C-alpha cells in the first residue's frame, strides 16, 4: 500500500493558491491553535511566519509547506485535512487571501484504521 497523505486541497483552493503565487511568489500555510488568530489556516509568503518548536508540517500543497500548531496537531493527528476556500473575511486579516474577499478553511475527516497504519510521517520544527 502506498503512503496515505494527511493533506489535500479542493480545486477552488488550488485556483486561489495559483493566483496568490502569481502575486506573492512562494507561499507557506500555518494553522494555529486558537486564541486571537482562531484555528483557520493562514497563508503567508514563504518565510513570513516562523513555526514554533515542535510544530508539525503535515504535507505540502503545490509544493508549499502546511504547518500545524503543535498542540492543535496532537488533537487532530488522526484526521485528514482538506484545504478549502470560502467567500468572507478570515482570521484577523493577516492571511494573503483576505484582500480577495476569500478565506481558507479546513475540512476534516478521521482516518480509517488501515489508513492510520500507512500515514506519511510529519516533519517537526526543531
Phi, psi and omega in degrees: 000142179281160179296139180269124178289149177267353192214137171220176178218148176285163177300322179296318178294319180296321178296318178293320177299317178301319177295316180296323178297319179299323183273332190233351183082209183299144185239173169209157178237146176218129175248113184277173185266007177125202183069228188297319184270359180069195180243018175281145177292145178241147181247131180230162166297145181306130183086358181279354177213142181248111177302150179278166176304131177076005170298157187246129170268113186267357179155192179229155172234121185056028180087003182256132184299142174240105182264146177233134176311138185303319181287319178296321179299320179300327179284323187252012187295344178262017185237145173272137179256134170238115179285130180228177180221145178230159168287139177139179183262126185270202189289098173073358177078010182273339184285144188297338181279349184305314180297345179269003181072027182237161173215136176284151174214164179242135171257139183243151167214149179284143174289151172284165178300320179295318178298320181302330181285346187231024182290144172293143180289154174271159174254129178262140175283127182254000000 
